[in-house]
Amino acid sequence: AQSVTQLGSHVSVSEGALVLLRCNYSSSVPPYLFWYVQYPNQGLQLLLKYTSAATLVKGINGFEAEFKKSETSFHLTKPSAHMSDAAEYFCAVRRRDAGNMLTFGGGTRLMVKP
Amino acid sequence: EAGVTQFPSHSVIEKGQTVTLRCDPISGHDNLYWYRRVMGKEIKFLLHFVKESKQDESGMPNNRFLAERTGGTYSTLKVQPAELEDSGVYFCASSQEGGLAGGPTDTQYFGPGTRLTVL
């Protein structure tokens, strides 16, 4: 069975500071990996995904994530936080071998201080 | 192009009542998914339609939940009778590619969710 762990349900950074949101997965076979963001009163929006090409994946709004097989991690980073980045972020995985179901982590709420 | 839409955005009902949630996927998307987030927990998969057929309903919690997708377009999720633990946000998503094992480009696009409160 797959599982996803997001360390820290709440993360607070200052505007302009580095954003680092952690995601670790548990899967017998490296899965497809996704980061979604949910802004207030909106649906989940795909930030980026890893499907087996380059291990460093660039997404929208300046975010990127690096797939590290040895660490079973897919942490999300952004060099400089902006106030508009305040939202809830979800890491998700999907099996390569069967099914379309996404398995989500618990979510991390990012707060950006001025 | 319109995104995934869900109706209603909020619903407050009493225990024992019936509620029907609706999802309109992106036009042309054969795959439709329902997920649920109970307060304080992670988002969990409920089921997956390919056109009008249920491909995977392994996440449906019990037989009080009935999902349909007549004609392969919009979908409804009915809860009857509703219980307190059914409260949460119900998300719908759709994707273009089909098949049991979706390809790497099979991105799921999510709607804004329906917040269900059972009193």
Tab-separated table of C-alpha atoms in Angstrom:
chain	number	residue	atom	x	y	z
A	1	ALA	CA	0.000	0.000	0.000
A	2	GLN	CA	1.103	3.513	-0.709
A	3	SER	CA	1.316	6.312	1.812
A	4	VAL	CA	2.391	9.938	1.774
A	5	THR	CA	3.737	11.932	4.693
A	6	GLN	CA	3.962	15.691	4.733
A	7	LEU	CA	6.105	16.920	7.601
A	8	GLY	CA	4.524	19.935	9.237
A	9	SER	CA	0.855	20.712	8.909
A	10	HIS	CA	1.694	24.423	9.165
A	11	VAL	CA	4.776	26.219	7.887
A	12	SER	CA	5.418	29.924	8.328
A	13	VAL	CA	8.023	31.893	6.387
A	14	SER	CA	8.820	35.551	5.881
A	15	GLU	CA	8.237	37.172	2.539
A	16	GLY	CA	11.365	36.701	0.442
A	17	ALA	CA	12.551	33.661	2.410
A	18	LEU	CA	13.060	30.151	1.082
A	19	VAL	CA	10.014	27.914	1.034
A	20	LEU	CA	10.600	24.224	1.773
A	21	LEU	CA	7.654	21.854	2.088
A	22	ARG	CA	8.524	18.243	2.782
A	23	CYS	CA	6.982	15.146	1.283
A	24	ASN	CA	8.016	11.534	1.756
A	25	TYR	CA	6.292	8.572	0.212
A	26	SER	CA	6.155	4.882	0.840
A	27	SER	CA	5.729	2.646	-2.189
A	28	SER	CA	7.229	-0.616	-3.416
A	29	VAL	CA	7.727	0.905	-6.865
A	30	PRO	CA	8.575	4.591	-7.374
A	31	PRO	CA	5.231	6.169	-8.195
A	32	TYR	CA	4.198	9.232	-10.137
A	33	LEU	CA	4.446	12.207	-7.792
A	34	PHE	CA	2.439	15.422	-7.703
A	35	TRP	CA	2.168	18.663	-5.812
A	36	TYR	CA	-1.178	20.441	-5.747
A	37	VAL	CA	-2.027	23.824	-4.212
A	38	GLN	CA	-5.371	25.003	-2.896
A	39	TYR	CA	-5.988	28.711	-2.552
A	40	PRO	CA	-8.906	29.828	-0.380
A	41	ASN	CA	-12.305	28.979	-1.879
A	42	GLN	CA	-10.753	27.339	-4.914
A	43	GLY	CA	-10.152	23.804	-6.134
A	44	LEU	CA	-6.825	22.003	-6.103
A	45	GLN	CA	-4.490	23.250	-8.801
A	46	LEU	CA	-1.592	21.183	-10.118
A	47	LEU	CA	1.768	22.816	-9.344
A	48	LEU	CA	4.039	20.188	-10.830
A	49	LYS	CA	4.443	16.455	-11.383
A	50	TYR	CA	7.184	13.870	-11.696
A	51	THR	CA	6.574	11.074	-14.160
A	52	SER	CA	10.100	9.659	-14.764
A	53	ALA	CA	11.881	12.272	-16.802
A	54	ALA	CA	14.246	14.712	-15.088
A	55	THR	CA	14.377	14.323	-11.310
A	56	LEU	CA	14.241	18.091	-10.825
A	57	VAL	CA	10.807	19.239	-11.864
A	58	LYS	CA	9.878	22.870	-12.424
A	59	GLY	CA	6.312	23.958	-11.892
A	60	ILE	CA	4.205	27.065	-11.993
A	61	ASN	CA	4.725	30.188	-9.892
A	62	GLY	CA	8.447	29.548	-9.402
A	63	PHE	CA	8.067	26.273	-7.528
A	64	GLU	CA	10.196	23.216	-8.128
A	65	ALA	CA	10.583	19.778	-6.586
A	66	GLU	CA	13.293	17.161	-6.671
A	67	PHE	CA	12.619	13.441	-6.747
A	68	LYS	CA	15.145	11.563	-4.607
A	69	LYS	CA	14.638	7.839	-4.872
A	70	SER	CA	17.178	6.986	-2.189
A	71	GLU	CA	15.351	9.195	0.293
A	72	THR	CA	11.835	8.437	-1.051
A	73	SER	CA	11.260	12.179	-1.021
A	74	PHE	CA	9.732	14.819	-3.268
A	75	HIS	CA	10.206	18.084	-1.393
A	76	LEU	CA	8.769	21.307	-2.807
A	77	THR	CA	10.849	24.481	-2.825
A	78	LYS	CA	10.677	28.088	-3.915
A	79	PRO	CA	13.676	30.407	-3.497
A	80	SER	CA	11.703	33.478	-2.431
A	81	ALA	CA	8.241	33.421	-0.869
A	82	HIS	CA	5.592	35.859	-1.962
A	83	MET	CA	2.505	36.838	-0.024
A	84	SER	CA	0.386	35.261	-2.764
A	85	ASP	CA	1.941	31.850	-2.017
A	86	ALA	CA	-0.094	31.562	1.168
A	87	ALA	CA	-2.243	28.478	0.595
A	88	GLU	CA	-2.494	24.806	1.444
A	89	TYR	CA	-0.167	22.452	-0.404
A	90	PHE	CA	-0.757	18.764	-1.009
A	91	CYS	CA	1.691	16.086	-2.061
A	92	ALA	CA	0.159	13.101	-3.857
A	93	VAL	CA	1.276	9.863	-5.472
A	94	ARG	CA	-0.182	7.542	-8.056
A	95	ARG	CA	0.881	4.006	-8.823
A	96	ARG	CA	2.602	3.349	-12.127
A	97	ASP	CA	1.354	-0.172	-12.558
A	98	ALA	CA	-2.380	0.085	-11.985
A	99	GLY	CA	-5.203	2.483	-11.235
A	100	ASN	CA	-5.591	6.234	-11.469
A	101	MET	CA	-6.269	6.862	-7.785
A	102	LEU	CA	-4.282	9.628	-6.128
A	103	THR	CA	-3.086	9.088	-2.561
A	104	PHE	CA	-2.626	12.378	-0.730
A	105	GLY	CA	-0.595	13.543	2.207
A	106	GLY	CA	-2.264	15.455	4.996
A	107	GLY	CA	-1.498	18.848	3.513
A	108	THR	CA	0.730	21.723	4.647
A	109	ARG	CA	-0.676	25.185	5.191
A	110	LEU	CA	1.890	27.803	4.204
A	111	MET	CA	1.716	31.181	5.865
A	112	VAL	CA	3.794	34.070	4.566
A	113	LYS	CA	4.613	36.924	6.919
A	114	PRO	CA	5.289	40.410	5.588
B	1	GLU	CA	-12.479	26.312	-21.341
B	2	ALA	CA	-14.601	25.773	-18.253
B	3	GLY	CA	-13.041	23.835	-15.416
B	4	VAL	CA	-14.600	21.213	-13.197
B	5	THR	CA	-17.689	22.605	-11.500
B	6	GLN	CA	-19.468	21.331	-8.421
B	7	PHE	CA	-22.851	22.109	-6.947
B	8	PRO	CA	-23.719	23.110	-4.321
B	9	SER	CA	-20.700	24.819	-2.837
B	10	HIS	CA	-22.065	24.301	0.660
B	11	SER	CA	-24.756	22.061	2.099
B	12	VAL	CA	-25.976	21.860	5.661
B	13	ILE	CA	-28.349	19.010	6.483
B	14	GLU	CA	-29.519	17.098	9.506
B	15	LYS	CA	-28.563	13.568	10.340
B	16	GLY	CA	-30.798	11.134	8.533
B	17	GLN	CA	-31.532	13.399	5.594
B	18	THR	CA	-30.475	12.837	2.008
B	19	VAL	CA	-28.078	15.012	0.044
B	20	THR	CA	-27.061	14.865	-3.600
B	21	LEU	CA	-23.850	16.434	-4.824
B	22	ARG	CA	-23.250	17.154	-8.464
B	23	CYS	CA	-20.068	17.351	-10.512
B	24	ASP	CA	-19.653	18.562	-14.078
B	25	PRO	CA	-16.277	17.512	-15.472
B	26	ILE	CA	-14.269	19.297	-18.123
B	27	SER	CA	-15.894	18.712	-21.495
B	28	GLY	CA	-14.430	15.682	-23.251
B	29	HIS	CA	-12.922	14.138	-20.126
B	30	ASP	CA	-13.871	10.501	-19.896
B	31	ASN	CA	-12.471	10.024	-16.402
B	32	LEU	CA	-14.248	11.388	-13.375
B	33	TYR	CA	-13.179	10.948	-9.756
B	34	TRP	CA	-14.677	11.659	-6.369
B	35	TYR	CA	-12.524	12.370	-3.318
B	36	ARG	CA	-13.382	13.431	0.214
B	37	ARG	CA	-11.581	15.325	2.937
B	38	VAL	CA	-12.886	14.869	6.417
B	39	MET	CA	-11.918	17.641	8.828
B	40	GLY	CA	-8.281	17.403	9.841
B	41	LYS	CA	-7.569	14.368	7.708
B	42	GLU	CA	-6.052	13.768	4.308
B	43	ILE	CA	-7.968	13.828	1.036
B	44	LYS	CA	-9.145	10.296	0.277
B	45	PHE	CA	-10.220	8.656	-2.950
B	46	LEU	CA	-13.816	7.485	-3.198
B	47	LEU	CA	-14.311	6.236	-6.742
B	48	HIS	CA	-13.416	6.532	-10.417
B	49	PHE	CA	-15.671	6.520	-13.476
B	50	VAL	CA	-14.571	5.893	-17.011
B	51	LYS	CA	-17.427	7.319	-19.045
B	52	GLU	CA	-20.518	5.879	-17.362
B	53	SER	CA	-18.818	2.813	-15.866
B	54	LYS	CA	-17.417	2.530	-12.364
B	55	GLN	CA	-13.765	1.633	-12.840
B	56	ASP	CA	-12.788	1.607	-9.178
B	57	GLU	CA	-15.064	2.125	-6.198
B	58	SER	CA	-12.722	0.779	-3.563
B	59	GLY	CA	-12.834	3.998	-1.561
B	60	MET	CA	-16.587	4.219	-1.069
B	61	PRO	CA	-17.110	4.080	2.706
B	62	ASN	CA	-20.396	2.153	2.816
B	63	ASN	CA	-23.652	1.553	1.004
B	64	ARG	CA	-25.122	4.859	2.120
B	65	PHE	CA	-23.119	6.412	-0.691
B	66	LEU	CA	-24.330	6.050	-4.279
B	67	ALA	CA	-22.510	7.541	-7.243
B	68	GLU	CA	-23.883	7.695	-10.744
B	69	ARG	CA	-22.747	9.029	-14.072
B	70	THR	CA	-25.582	8.526	-16.487
B	71	GLY	CA	-24.599	9.186	-20.097
B	72	GLY	CA	-20.985	9.622	-19.152
B	73	THR	CA	-21.234	13.357	-18.584
B	74	TYR	CA	-21.996	14.813	-15.160
B	75	SER	CA	-21.951	12.736	-12.000
B	76	THR	CA	-23.953	12.750	-8.809
B	77	LEU	CA	-22.998	11.484	-5.389
B	78	LYS	CA	-25.914	10.766	-3.090
B	79	VAL	CA	-25.612	10.217	0.626
B	80	GLN	CA	-28.670	8.544	2.148
B	81	PRO	CA	-29.151	8.678	5.062
B	82	ALA	CA	-26.447	11.125	6.058
B	83	GLU	CA	-24.506	10.575	9.285
B	84	LEU	CA	-22.412	13.010	11.321
B	85	GLU	CA	-19.155	11.445	10.138
B	86	ASP	CA	-20.044	12.210	6.523
B	87	SER	CA	-19.237	15.881	7.100
B	88	GLY	CA	-16.327	17.115	5.052
B	89	VAL	CA	-15.368	18.529	1.688
B	90	TYR	CA	-16.201	16.427	-1.353
B	91	PHE	CA	-13.981	17.028	-4.354
B	92	CYS	CA	-14.574	15.985	-7.904
B	93	ALA	CA	-11.818	15.710	-10.496
B	94	SER	CA	-11.648	14.797	-14.156
B	95	SER	CA	-8.928	13.724	-16.541
B	96	GLN	CA	-8.630	13.079	-20.227
B	97	GLU	CA	-6.749	9.814	-20.615
B	98	GLY	CA	-8.442	6.597	-19.726
B	99	GLY	CA	-7.640	2.996	-19.137
B	100	LEU	CA	-6.789	1.067	-16.035
B	101	ALA	CA	-3.290	2.517	-15.873
B	102	GLY	CA	-3.392	6.113	-16.936
B	103	GLY	CA	-0.396	7.482	-18.765
B	104	PRO	CA	2.013	9.945	-17.254
B	105	THR	CA	0.132	12.830	-18.815
B	106	ASP	CA	-3.117	11.901	-17.104
B	107	THR	CA	-3.473	15.027	-14.974
B	108	GLN	CA	-6.494	15.194	-12.713
B	109	TYR	CA	-8.169	18.603	-12.630
B	110	PHE	CA	-10.094	19.343	-9.472
B	111	GLY	CA	-13.254	21.270	-8.776
B	112	PRO	CA	-13.649	23.667	-5.818
B	113	GLY	CA	-15.408	21.060	-3.718
B	114	THR	CA	-18.704	20.863	-1.870
B	115	ARG	CA	-18.548	21.450	1.857
B	116	LEU	CA	-21.056	19.140	3.509
B	117	THR	CA	-22.053	19.665	7.119
B	118	VAL	CA	-24.257	17.088	8.818
B	119	LEU	CA	-25.790	18.270	12.094
